[in-house]
Short mmCIF file of C-alpha atoms in Angstrom, two decimals:
data_model
loop_
_atom_site.label_atom_id
_atom_site.label_comp_id
_atom_site.label_asym_id
_atom_site.label_seq_id
_atom_site.Cartn_x
_atom_site.Cartn_y
_atom_site.Cartn_z
CA MET A 25 0.00 0.00 0.00
CA LEU A 26 2.73 2.46 0.96
CA TYR A 27 4.87 1.58 -2.06
CA SER A 28 2.19 2.81 -4.47
CA ILE A 29 1.14 5.77 -2.32
CA GLU A 30 4.74 6.93 -1.97
CA ALA A 31 5.46 6.48 -5.69
CA GLY A 32 4.27 10.07 -6.02
CA GLY A 33 2.17 11.28 -8.92
CA LYS A 34 0.62 14.64 -9.57
CA ARG A 35 -1.69 14.53 -6.50
CA LEU A 36 -4.17 16.22 -8.82
CA ARG A 37 -7.33 15.21 -6.95
CA PRO A 38 -6.13 16.37 -3.50
CA ILE A 39 -4.91 19.64 -5.06
CA LEU A 40 -8.27 20.22 -6.74
CA MET A 41 -10.10 19.53 -3.48
CA MET A 42 -7.92 21.93 -1.48
CA ALA A 43 -8.13 24.59 -4.22
CA SER A 44 -11.91 24.24 -4.28
CA ALA A 45 -12.17 24.61 -0.50
CA GLU A 46 -9.99 27.73 -0.60
CA SER A 47 -12.00 29.19 -3.49
CA PHE A 48 -15.03 29.33 -1.19
CA GLY A 49 -13.21 30.81 1.76
CA GLY A 50 -12.36 27.50 3.41
CA ASN A 51 -9.03 26.33 4.78
CA TYR A 52 -7.19 23.69 2.79
CA GLN A 53 -6.28 21.93 6.04
CA SER A 54 -9.94 21.27 6.80
CA VAL A 55 -10.21 18.96 3.77
CA LEU A 56 -6.77 17.35 4.04
CA PRO A 57 -7.95 14.01 5.54
CA ILE A 58 -10.64 13.68 2.86
CA ALA A 59 -8.07 14.59 0.20
CA ILE A 60 -5.77 11.85 1.50
CA ALA A 61 -8.61 9.32 1.48
CA LEU A 62 -9.40 10.33 -2.10
CA GLU A 63 -5.79 9.86 -3.18
CA MET A 64 -5.91 6.39 -1.60
CA VAL A 65 -8.98 5.52 -3.66
CA HIS A 66 -7.28 6.85 -6.79
CA THR A 67 -4.12 4.85 -6.04
CA TYR A 68 -6.13 1.65 -5.46
CA SER A 69 -7.73 2.13 -8.88
CA LEU A 70 -4.33 2.52 -10.54
CA ILE A 71 -2.96 -0.63 -8.86
CA HIS A 72 -5.93 -2.70 -10.06
CA ASP A 73 -6.00 -1.10 -13.54
CA ASP A 74 -2.32 -1.96 -14.02
CA LEU A 75 -2.85 -5.69 -13.32
CA PRO A 76 -2.10 -8.21 -16.09
CA ALA A 77 -5.82 -9.04 -16.37
CA MET A 78 -6.56 -5.36 -17.07
CA ASP A 79 -4.15 -2.91 -18.75
CA ASP A 80 -1.07 -5.05 -18.01
CA ASP A 81 1.24 -2.09 -17.36
CA ASN A 82 4.78 -2.55 -16.11
CA TYR A 83 5.54 1.03 -15.11
CA ARG A 84 3.64 3.68 -13.22
CA ARG A 85 4.94 7.01 -11.98
CA GLY A 86 8.40 6.01 -13.21
CA LYS A 87 8.56 2.88 -11.06
CA PRO A 88 7.59 -0.77 -11.53
CA THR A 89 3.85 -1.24 -11.03
CA ASN A 90 2.75 -2.82 -7.75
CA HIS A 91 2.33 -6.34 -9.16
CA ARG A 92 5.75 -6.11 -10.86
CA LYS A 93 7.43 -4.96 -7.66
CA PHE A 94 5.63 -7.55 -5.49
CA ASP A 95 3.21 -10.03 -7.07
CA GLU A 96 -0.36 -10.07 -8.36
CA ALA A 97 -1.96 -11.29 -5.14
CA THR A 98 -0.21 -8.57 -3.14
CA ALA A 99 -1.26 -5.93 -5.67
CA ILE A 100 -4.91 -7.00 -5.56
CA LEU A 101 -4.87 -6.92 -1.75
CA ALA A 102 -2.97 -3.62 -1.59
CA GLY A 103 -5.72 -2.10 -3.73
CA ASP A 104 -8.46 -3.67 -1.62
CA GLY A 105 -6.76 -2.41 1.53
CA LEU A 106 -6.37 1.17 0.29
CA LEU A 107 -10.01 1.33 -0.83
CA THR A 108 -11.34 -0.03 2.45
CA TYR A 109 -9.07 2.06 4.65
CA SER A 110 -10.01 5.27 2.83
CA PHE A 111 -13.54 5.00 4.26
CA GLU A 112 -12.27 4.22 7.74
CA LEU A 113 -9.92 7.21 7.60
CA ILE A 114 -12.79 9.60 6.90
CA MET A 115 -14.82 8.09 9.75
CA ARG A 116 -11.94 8.63 12.18
CA GLN A 117 -11.68 12.41 11.73
CA PRO A 118 -12.59 14.36 14.87
CA ASN A 119 -13.09 17.70 13.07
CA ILE A 120 -15.76 16.58 10.60
CA THR A 121 -19.38 16.25 11.75
CA ASP A 122 -21.26 12.95 11.42
CA GLU A 123 -23.56 14.58 8.86
CA GLN A 124 -20.54 15.64 6.78
CA LYS A 125 -18.98 12.17 7.04
CA VAL A 126 -22.18 10.54 5.79
CA TYR A 127 -22.38 12.96 2.85
CA ILE A 128 -18.69 12.55 1.97
CA VAL A 129 -18.67 8.74 2.10
CA LYS A 130 -21.91 8.53 0.12
CA GLN A 131 -20.44 10.75 -2.61
CA LEU A 132 -17.02 9.06 -2.61
CA ALA A 133 -18.49 5.56 -2.80
CA ASN A 134 -20.89 6.66 -5.52
CA ALA A 135 -18.11 8.28 -7.58
CA SER A 136 -15.75 5.31 -7.28
CA GLY A 137 -18.23 2.42 -7.27
CA PRO A 138 -20.24 0.41 -9.82
CA LYS A 139 -22.10 3.49 -11.07
CA GLY A 140 -18.92 5.53 -11.30
CA MET A 141 -15.26 4.62 -11.75
CA VAL A 142 -15.77 0.84 -11.74
CA ALA A 143 -18.39 1.19 -14.51
CA GLY A 144 -15.96 3.38 -16.45
CA GLN A 145 -13.23 0.75 -16.27
CA ILE A 146 -15.62 -1.99 -17.47
CA LEU A 147 -16.78 0.19 -20.40
CA ASP A 148 -13.17 1.11 -21.19
CA MET A 149 -12.19 -2.54 -21.47
CA GLN A 150 -15.24 -3.36 -23.55
CA ALA A 151 -14.34 -0.52 -25.92
CA GLU A 152 -10.79 -1.76 -26.50
CA LYS A 153 -10.08 -2.84 -30.05
CA LYS A 154 -13.38 -1.34 -31.15
CA ASN A 155 -14.18 1.89 -32.97
CA ILE A 156 -16.36 4.05 -30.74
CA GLU A 157 -17.93 7.48 -31.23
CA LEU A 158 -16.91 10.66 -29.41
CA GLN A 159 -20.02 10.48 -27.23
CA ALA A 160 -19.20 6.97 -26.01
CA LEU A 161 -15.59 8.03 -25.38
CA GLU A 162 -16.77 10.99 -23.28
CA LYS A 163 -19.04 8.71 -21.28
CA ILE A 164 -16.17 6.36 -20.46
CA HIS A 165 -13.91 9.19 -19.32
CA THR A 166 -16.67 10.92 -17.37
CA LEU A 167 -17.16 7.71 -15.39
CA LYS A 168 -13.59 6.46 -15.20
CA THR A 169 -11.78 9.67 -14.25
CA GLY A 170 -14.43 12.40 -14.22
CA GLN A 171 -16.42 11.14 -11.24
CA LEU A 172 -13.49 11.25 -8.81
CA ILE A 173 -12.41 14.67 -10.11
CA LYS A 174 -15.96 15.90 -9.57
CA PHE A 175 -15.94 14.46 -6.07
CA ALA A 176 -12.69 16.33 -5.34
CA ILE A 177 -14.04 19.69 -6.46
CA VAL A 178 -17.61 19.46 -5.17
CA SER A 179 -16.78 17.99 -1.76
CA GLY A 180 -14.04 20.60 -1.23
CA ALA A 181 -16.67 23.27 -1.79
CA TYR A 182 -19.16 21.40 0.41
CA ILE A 183 -16.79 21.38 3.40
CA ALA A 184 -16.21 25.12 2.80
CA ASN A 185 -19.99 25.67 2.99
CA ALA A 186 -20.60 26.62 -0.64
CA SER A 187 -24.25 27.17 -1.57
CA LYS A 188 -26.32 24.63 -3.49
CA GLU A 189 -26.26 26.85 -6.60
CA GLN A 190 -22.49 27.17 -6.37
CA MET A 191 -22.10 23.42 -6.07
CA GLU A 192 -24.26 22.90 -9.15
CA ALA A 193 -22.07 25.27 -11.16
CA LEU A 194 -19.01 23.39 -9.85
CA ASP A 195 -20.59 20.17 -11.05
CA THR A 196 -20.49 21.59 -14.60
CA PHE A 197 -16.97 22.93 -14.06
CA SER A 198 -15.83 19.46 -12.90
CA TYR A 199 -17.34 17.82 -15.94
CA TYR A 200 -15.16 19.91 -18.26
CA ILE A 201 -12.10 19.65 -16.03
CA GLY A 202 -12.33 15.85 -16.26
CA LEU A 203 -12.54 16.00 -20.04
CA ILE A 204 -9.66 18.51 -20.29
CA PHE A 205 -7.55 16.17 -18.18
CA GLN A 206 -8.37 13.22 -20.43
CA VAL A 207 -7.86 14.98 -23.80
CA GLN A 208 -4.46 16.16 -22.61
CA ASP A 209 -3.70 12.61 -21.40
CA ASP A 210 -4.46 11.31 -24.89
CA ILE A 211 -2.45 14.09 -26.52
CA LEU A 212 0.56 13.39 -24.30
CA ASP A 213 0.46 9.74 -25.26
CA VAL A 214 1.13 10.95 -28.83
CA THR A 215 3.36 14.00 -28.35
CA GLY A 216 4.71 13.57 -24.80
CA ASP A 217 8.28 13.05 -23.60
CA PRO A 218 8.58 9.61 -21.92
CA THR A 219 11.35 10.86 -19.58
CA ILE A 220 9.06 13.64 -18.30
CA LEU A 221 5.95 11.44 -18.28
CA GLY A 222 7.63 8.62 -16.33
CA LYS A 223 6.00 6.08 -18.63
CA PRO A 224 6.32 5.07 -22.30
CA VAL A 225 4.24 6.88 -24.94
CA GLY A 226 2.26 5.25 -27.73
CA SER A 227 0.62 2.68 -25.46
CA ASP A 228 -2.90 3.79 -26.52
CA GLU A 229 -2.03 3.07 -30.15
CA GLU A 230 -0.47 -0.25 -29.14
CA ASN A 231 -3.57 -1.26 -27.15
CA PHE A 232 -5.91 -0.11 -29.95
CA LYS A 233 -7.54 2.35 -27.55
CA SER A 234 -10.04 4.93 -28.70
CA THR A 235 -8.59 8.39 -28.03
CA TYR A 236 -9.34 11.99 -28.93
CA PRO A 237 -6.40 12.29 -31.39
CA LYS A 238 -7.51 9.06 -33.04
CA LEU A 239 -11.12 10.21 -33.39
CA LEU A 240 -10.48 13.89 -34.20
CA GLY A 241 -6.84 14.13 -35.26
CA LEU A 242 -4.24 15.96 -33.15
CA GLU A 243 -5.50 19.39 -34.29
CA GLY A 244 -9.10 18.44 -33.58
CA ALA A 245 -8.16 17.19 -30.11
CA ILE A 246 -6.47 20.50 -29.27
CA GLU A 247 -9.49 22.39 -30.59
CA ILE A 248 -12.00 20.50 -28.47
CA LYS A 249 -9.71 20.91 -25.45
CA ASP A 250 -9.79 24.69 -25.94
CA TYR A 251 -13.58 24.54 -26.13
CA TYR A 252 -13.70 22.59 -22.84
CA VAL A 253 -11.42 25.17 -21.21
CA LYS A 254 -13.78 27.96 -22.28
CA LYS A 255 -16.82 26.10 -20.88
CA ALA A 256 -14.99 25.32 -17.63
CA LYS A 257 -14.12 28.96 -17.04
CA GLU A 258 -17.70 30.03 -17.77
CA ALA A 259 -18.92 27.59 -15.10
CA LEU A 260 -16.41 29.03 -12.64
CA GLN A 261 -17.86 32.49 -13.21
CA THR A 262 -21.36 31.14 -12.56
CA ALA A 263 -20.11 29.60 -9.31
CA GLY A 264 -18.78 33.00 -8.27
CA VAL A 265 -15.53 31.75 -6.78
CA THR A 266 -13.56 34.29 -4.78
CA GLN A 267 -10.07 33.17 -5.80
CA THR A 268 -8.41 32.48 -9.15
CA ILE A 269 -6.68 29.22 -8.15
CA LEU A 270 -9.26 26.95 -9.88
CA GLU A 271 -8.91 29.00 -13.06
CA GLN A 272 -5.13 28.70 -12.89
CA LEU A 273 -5.47 24.94 -12.39
CA THR A 274 -7.69 24.76 -15.49
CA ASP A 275 -4.90 26.27 -17.59
CA TYR A 276 -2.30 24.10 -15.89
CA LEU A 277 -4.25 20.92 -16.67
CA SER A 278 -4.77 21.98 -20.25
CA ASP A 279 -1.08 22.70 -20.84
CA ARG A 280 0.56 20.10 -18.58
CA LYS A 281 3.55 18.18 -19.91
CA TYR A 282 3.08 15.14 -17.63
CA MET B 248 -21.77 -8.58 -9.00
CA LEU B 249 -25.21 -10.15 -9.03
CA TYR B 250 -23.92 -13.50 -10.29
CA SER B 251 -21.83 -13.99 -7.14
CA ILE B 252 -24.40 -12.51 -4.77
CA GLU B 253 -27.15 -14.72 -6.19
CA ALA B 254 -24.96 -17.84 -6.10
CA GLY B 255 -26.33 -18.30 -2.59
CA GLY B 256 -24.21 -19.52 0.28
CA LYS B 257 -25.04 -19.92 3.94
CA ARG B 258 -25.69 -16.18 4.53
CA LEU B 259 -24.04 -16.85 7.88
CA ARG B 260 -22.97 -13.28 8.62
CA PRO B 261 -26.39 -11.70 7.94
CA ILE B 262 -28.04 -14.45 10.01
CA LEU B 263 -25.65 -13.83 12.91
CA MET B 264 -26.31 -10.10 12.75
CA MET B 265 -30.08 -10.52 12.74
CA ALA B 266 -29.91 -13.13 15.52
CA SER B 267 -27.74 -10.81 17.59
CA ALA B 268 -30.15 -7.89 17.15
CA GLU B 269 -33.10 -10.09 18.18
CA SER B 270 -31.19 -11.42 21.19
CA PHE B 271 -31.14 -7.90 22.60
CA GLY B 272 -34.77 -7.15 21.91
CA GLY B 273 -34.20 -5.57 18.51
CA ASN B 274 -36.03 -6.25 15.26
CA TYR B 275 -34.15 -8.19 12.58
CA GLN B 276 -35.54 -5.85 9.94
CA SER B 277 -33.76 -2.90 11.52
CA VAL B 278 -30.35 -4.42 10.66
CA LEU B 279 -31.29 -5.89 7.27
CA PRO B 280 -29.60 -3.19 5.12
CA ILE B 281 -26.38 -3.51 7.16
CA ALA B 282 -26.60 -7.29 6.92
CA ILE B 283 -26.91 -7.00 3.14
CA ALA B 284 -23.92 -4.66 2.99
CA LEU B 285 -21.92 -7.13 5.08
CA GLU B 286 -22.82 -10.02 2.76
CA MET B 287 -21.64 -7.86 -0.16
CA VAL B 288 -18.27 -7.33 1.56
CA HIS B 289 -18.02 -11.06 2.26
CA THR B 290 -18.88 -11.89 -1.37
CA TYR B 291 -16.28 -9.42 -2.68
CA SER B 292 -13.65 -11.15 -0.53
CA LEU B 293 -14.61 -14.57 -1.93
CA ILE B 294 -14.42 -13.33 -5.53
CA HIS B 295 -10.93 -11.91 -4.99
CA ASP B 296 -9.72 -14.90 -2.92
CA ASP B 297 -10.79 -17.26 -5.71
CA LEU B 298 -8.70 -15.45 -8.36
CA PRO B 299 -5.85 -17.35 -10.06
CA ALA B 300 -3.28 -15.11 -8.33
CA MET B 301 -4.71 -16.13 -4.94
CA ASP B 302 -6.40 -19.48 -4.19
CA ASP B 303 -7.12 -20.24 -7.86
CA ASP B 304 -10.48 -21.90 -7.20
CA ASN B 305 -12.78 -22.99 -10.03
CA TYR B 306 -15.94 -23.62 -8.04
CA ARG B 307 -17.74 -21.73 -5.29
CA ARG B 308 -21.19 -22.42 -3.89
CA GLY B 309 -21.59 -25.18 -6.48
CA LYS B 310 -21.07 -22.85 -9.43
CA PRO B 311 -18.08 -21.68 -11.48
CA THR B 312 -16.20 -18.92 -9.66
CA ASN B 313 -16.68 -15.39 -10.95
CA HIS B 314 -13.48 -15.29 -13.02
CA ARG B 315 -14.33 -18.69 -14.54
CA LYS B 316 -17.85 -17.60 -15.45
CA PHE B 317 -16.66 -14.23 -16.82
CA ASP B 318 -12.97 -13.31 -16.82
CA GLU B 319 -10.34 -12.12 -14.37
CA ALA B 320 -10.77 -8.40 -15.07
CA THR B 321 -14.53 -8.64 -14.55
CA ALA B 322 -14.04 -10.59 -11.32
CA ILE B 323 -11.61 -8.02 -9.92
CA LEU B 324 -14.00 -5.19 -10.78
CA ALA B 325 -17.08 -7.07 -9.50
CA GLY B 326 -15.28 -7.40 -6.16
CA ASP B 327 -14.23 -3.74 -6.17
CA GLY B 328 -17.79 -2.72 -7.01
CA LEU B 329 -19.38 -4.81 -4.26
CA LEU B 330 -16.96 -3.49 -1.64
CA THR B 331 -17.47 0.13 -2.63
CA TYR B 332 -21.23 -0.11 -2.96
CA SER B 333 -21.58 -1.74 0.47
CA PHE B 334 -20.50 1.53 2.10
CA GLU B 335 -22.81 3.59 -0.10
CA LEU B 336 -25.73 1.30 0.73
CA ILE B 337 -25.29 1.90 4.46
CA MET B 338 -25.10 5.66 3.90
CA ARG B 339 -28.39 5.62 1.96
CA GLN B 340 -30.53 4.15 4.77
CA PRO B 341 -33.17 6.57 6.04
CA ASN B 342 -33.83 4.66 9.29
CA ILE B 343 -30.28 4.68 10.66
CA THR B 344 -28.96 7.83 12.35
CA ASP B 345 -25.80 9.56 11.11
CA GLU B 346 -24.05 8.61 14.36
CA GLN B 347 -24.92 4.95 13.79
CA LYS B 348 -23.79 5.09 10.16
CA VAL B 349 -20.43 6.50 11.20
CA TYR B 350 -19.97 3.78 13.84
CA ILE B 351 -21.06 1.00 11.47
CA VAL B 352 -18.83 2.05 8.55
CA LYS B 353 -15.86 2.57 10.86
CA GLN B 354 -16.27 -0.95 12.28
CA LEU B 355 -16.98 -2.58 8.91
CA ALA B 356 -13.99 -0.94 7.21
CA ASN B 357 -11.77 -1.82 10.16
CA ALA B 358 -12.91 -5.46 10.15
CA SER B 359 -12.49 -5.92 6.41
CA GLY B 360 -9.48 -3.68 5.75
CA PRO B 361 -5.70 -3.86 6.06
CA LYS B 362 -5.85 -4.46 9.83
CA GLY B 363 -8.56 -7.10 9.47
CA MET B 364 -9.58 -9.40 6.63
CA VAL B 365 -7.03 -8.13 4.11
CA ALA B 366 -4.23 -8.72 6.63
CA GLY B 367 -5.60 -12.22 7.25
CA GLN B 368 -5.49 -13.06 3.56
CA ILE B 369 -1.90 -11.82 3.24
CA LEU B 370 -0.84 -13.88 6.28
CA ASP B 371 -2.74 -16.89 4.94
CA MET B 372 -0.86 -16.77 1.65
CA GLN B 373 2.47 -16.27 3.41
CA ALA B 374 1.73 -19.34 5.56
CA GLU B 375 1.05 -21.61 2.59
CA LYS B 376 3.49 -24.45 2.17
CA LYS B 377 4.93 -23.65 5.61
CA ASN B 378 4.51 -25.37 8.94
CA ILE B 379 2.93 -22.92 11.37
CA GLU B 380 1.95 -23.23 15.02
CA LEU B 381 -1.60 -23.30 16.38
CA GLN B 382 -1.26 -19.72 17.63
CA ALA B 383 -0.29 -18.40 14.18
CA LEU B 384 -3.14 -20.38 12.63
CA GLU B 385 -5.63 -18.84 15.08
CA LYS B 386 -4.31 -15.36 14.28
CA ILE B 387 -4.86 -15.89 10.55
CA HIS B 388 -8.41 -17.12 11.05
CA THR B 389 -9.25 -14.42 13.58
CA LEU B 390 -8.27 -11.80 10.99
CA LYS B 391 -9.43 -13.49 7.82
CA THR B 392 -12.89 -14.69 8.90
CA GLY B 393 -13.21 -13.77 12.57
CA GLN B 394 -13.28 -9.99 12.15
CA LEU B 395 -16.30 -9.95 9.85
CA ILE B 396 -18.12 -12.46 12.07
CA LYS B 397 -17.39 -10.22 15.05
CA PHE B 398 -18.68 -7.22 13.13
CA ALA B 399 -21.91 -9.11 12.36
CA ILE B 400 -22.57 -10.00 15.99
CA VAL B 401 -21.41 -6.81 17.71
CA SER B 402 -23.04 -4.37 15.29
CA GLY B 403 -26.32 -6.30 15.43
CA ALA B 404 -26.26 -5.80 19.21
CA TYR B 405 -25.22 -2.15 18.78
CA ILE B 406 -28.24 -1.34 16.62
CA ALA B 407 -30.44 -3.11 19.22
CA ASN B 408 -28.98 -0.81 21.92
CA ALA B 409 -27.02 -3.44 23.85
CA SER B 410 -24.92 -2.06 26.71
CA LYS B 411 -21.16 -1.60 26.53
CA GLU B 412 -20.63 -4.55 28.90
CA GLN B 413 -22.87 -6.76 26.78
CA MET B 414 -20.98 -5.79 23.62
CA GLU B 415 -17.69 -6.67 25.30
CA ALA B 416 -19.00 -10.12 26.21
CA LEU B 417 -20.22 -10.52 22.63
CA ASP B 418 -16.74 -9.64 21.46
CA THR B 419 -15.47 -12.73 23.32
CA PHE B 420 -18.40 -14.80 22.01
CA SER B 421 -17.60 -13.72 18.44
CA TYR B 422 -13.96 -14.68 18.85
CA TYR B 423 -14.92 -18.29 19.64
CA ILE B 424 -17.68 -18.40 17.03
CA GLY B 425 -15.12 -17.45 14.37
CA LEU B 426 -12.79 -20.22 15.50
CA ILE B 427 -15.62 -22.79 15.68
CA PHE B 428 -16.57 -21.88 12.14
CA GLN B 429 -12.99 -22.35 10.96
CA VAL B 430 -12.25 -25.64 12.78
CA GLN B 431 -15.42 -27.10 11.29
CA ASP B 432 -14.39 -25.75 7.86
CA ASP B 433 -11.08 -27.58 8.19
CA ILE B 434 -12.79 -30.75 9.44
CA LEU B 435 -15.26 -30.71 6.53
CA ASP B 436 -12.39 -30.45 4.07
CA VAL B 437 -11.28 -33.86 5.44
CA THR B 438 -14.56 -35.62 6.24
CA GLY B 439 -17.18 -33.64 4.27
CA ASP B 440 -19.39 -34.78 1.40
CA PRO B 441 -18.50 -32.82 -1.78
CA THR B 442 -22.07 -33.06 -3.10
CA ILE B 443 -23.40 -31.42 0.08
CA LEU B 444 -20.51 -28.94 0.34
CA GLY B 445 -20.85 -27.79 -3.29
CA LYS B 446 -17.05 -27.90 -3.66
CA PRO B 447 -14.36 -30.57 -3.73
CA VAL B 448 -12.80 -31.78 -0.45
CA GLY B 449 -9.09 -32.28 0.18
CA SER B 450 -8.08 -28.91 -1.29
CA ASP B 451 -6.31 -27.87 1.96
CA GLU B 452 -4.10 -30.96 1.73
CA GLU B 453 -3.50 -30.30 -1.97
CA ASN B 454 -2.53 -26.66 -1.30
CA PHE B 455 -0.33 -27.62 1.68
CA LYS B 456 -2.46 -25.43 3.95
CA SER B 457 -2.06 -25.44 7.70
CA THR B 458 -5.30 -26.71 9.25
CA TYR B 459 -6.54 -27.86 12.65
CA PRO B 460 -6.70 -31.56 11.66
CA LYS B 461 -3.17 -31.33 10.27
CA LEU B 462 -1.83 -29.69 13.45
CA LEU B 463 -3.89 -31.63 16.02
CA GLY B 464 -5.23 -34.69 14.20
CA LEU B 465 -8.94 -35.14 13.51
CA GLU B 466 -9.68 -36.09 17.13
CA GLY B 467 -7.73 -33.15 18.47
CA ALA B 468 -9.56 -30.78 16.11
CA ILE B 469 -12.94 -32.02 17.36
CA GLU B 470 -11.75 -31.68 20.98
CA ILE B 471 -10.63 -28.06 20.56
CA LYS B 472 -13.89 -27.26 18.76
CA ASP B 473 -15.84 -28.55 21.77
CA TYR B 474 -13.70 -26.36 24.02
CA TYR B 475 -14.46 -23.31 21.83
CA VAL B 476 -18.20 -24.12 21.99
CA LYS B 477 -18.03 -24.21 25.79
CA LYS B 478 -16.22 -20.84 25.94
CA ALA B 479 -18.66 -19.31 23.44
CA LYS B 480 -21.68 -20.33 25.53
CA GLU B 481 -20.07 -18.97 28.69
CA ALA B 482 -19.60 -15.60 26.98
CA LEU B 483 -23.26 -15.63 25.92
CA GLN B 484 -24.26 -16.07 29.56
CA THR B 485 -22.06 -13.12 30.54
CA ALA B 486 -23.75 -11.03 27.84
CA GLY B 487 -27.13 -11.90 29.35
CA VAL B 488 -28.94 -12.44 26.07
CA THR B 489 -32.70 -12.77 26.27
CA GLN B 490 -33.18 -15.36 23.51
CA THR B 491 -31.55 -18.73 22.77
CA ILE B 492 -31.04 -18.17 19.03
CA LEU B 493 -27.31 -17.33 19.32
CA GLU B 494 -26.78 -20.48 21.42
CA GLN B 495 -28.62 -22.55 18.82
CA LEU B 496 -26.48 -21.01 16.08
CA THR B 497 -23.35 -21.96 18.05
CA ASP B 498 -24.40 -25.62 17.97
CA TYR B 499 -25.44 -25.35 14.33
CA LEU B 500 -22.05 -23.96 13.33
CA SER B 501 -20.24 -26.62 15.30
CA ASP B 502 -22.21 -29.48 13.71
CA ARG B 503 -22.85 -28.12 10.22
CA LYS B 504 -22.36 -30.42 7.24
CA TYR B 505 -21.69 -27.64 4.71
#
């Protein structure tokens, strides 16, 4: 469990959650335990996705994947352990009310479970080696990565006491942020630098995966990404955030090199 | 997910939870959603334990295991989905207070996570093909199956408003119930009828597993089981339960044929 947690990564989801809390006048420290639990859920999903029965990846975050470092059984159990402990961790926080804990766990389980991330991974595997439309591709990404990103942003605002209307606008913002993240992921798999990425490029092509560059061309992928950025920033305005950090993160995610 | 849930099984943990609630004057229906969530966690653990990287079992509850019926990736995700959804299910119950939900999820995650069931499975695999002592064997079983059984019994009593002293006595009761269950499991793998069990016998021997009959002989295993039954019934008396159903279940578990 610690091997994969300590392997690093962008810590994107915790950063988004803390940025969201601060954007509504909250303190990033108030969401830190939830952000840690979220990163544990994300890490569990990477460990399981990398398994030979799934994406069969040998490297992750510049290091051997969990099942390559240890073995498959250990990797499966490390993932199971991280997922389970993430819920316990939230329950153990003294500075979060019971009502907040119930809301947070309900949302986190919903985002990562069989109607969220797990469904996305199933659909992703079913779509491999098939030609799918842009709409189906967006659905997969919205479930597989978008739901957890949405959880990060919306629950950060929730802990900072954002209004219902603000949270609805953030819901829209999160939707586009998830897609921006994924388009750039696909673009980097074509144009990225493997030494900066910490993993080989071209694996989508190799695995016959449907991607934005494949469906729209590289130019088309960049164009739709710019459109998503515009829509995301509009949603931020609707939410009336008091800081620019979420806007800065939108640009960062759109332009990131790894 | 449904394939493995609907495959049946003894439903031991839900039954123990409902029996425990009734023993303290509660209504079995009040714990039903938690009992269902618990059975989902148990089923997830069976799906993952059966995987080729773990116990590599082909049959479970008289039917092909999940990864044999579908494939490994689906089985891993079905387990992940069941585990995650179990927590969401508890959170969605209108008739359980937020305080109770927080307690229940904390206990369930603790019992099934890296300090409970997941630790037990890791220790179990590490002990394969090794000679271990009775004490180490008891530790494995206490973690691997005992923790969830304890959760069933103690949380059933909790929802039925048992006192702290009663819950402590039930903790002791649960410890012995878990061991009784496991000794009988080991005995059935030697003396059981495969057509009644729904799975082949002799697999412990084949997998070089440490078992009670192997460590103590068949007679010795039966003797220690009788001792556990005596201790379990003593703890029930200390708990001052008002019905005999938990005592009857103790005898049932000790004498069960499958």
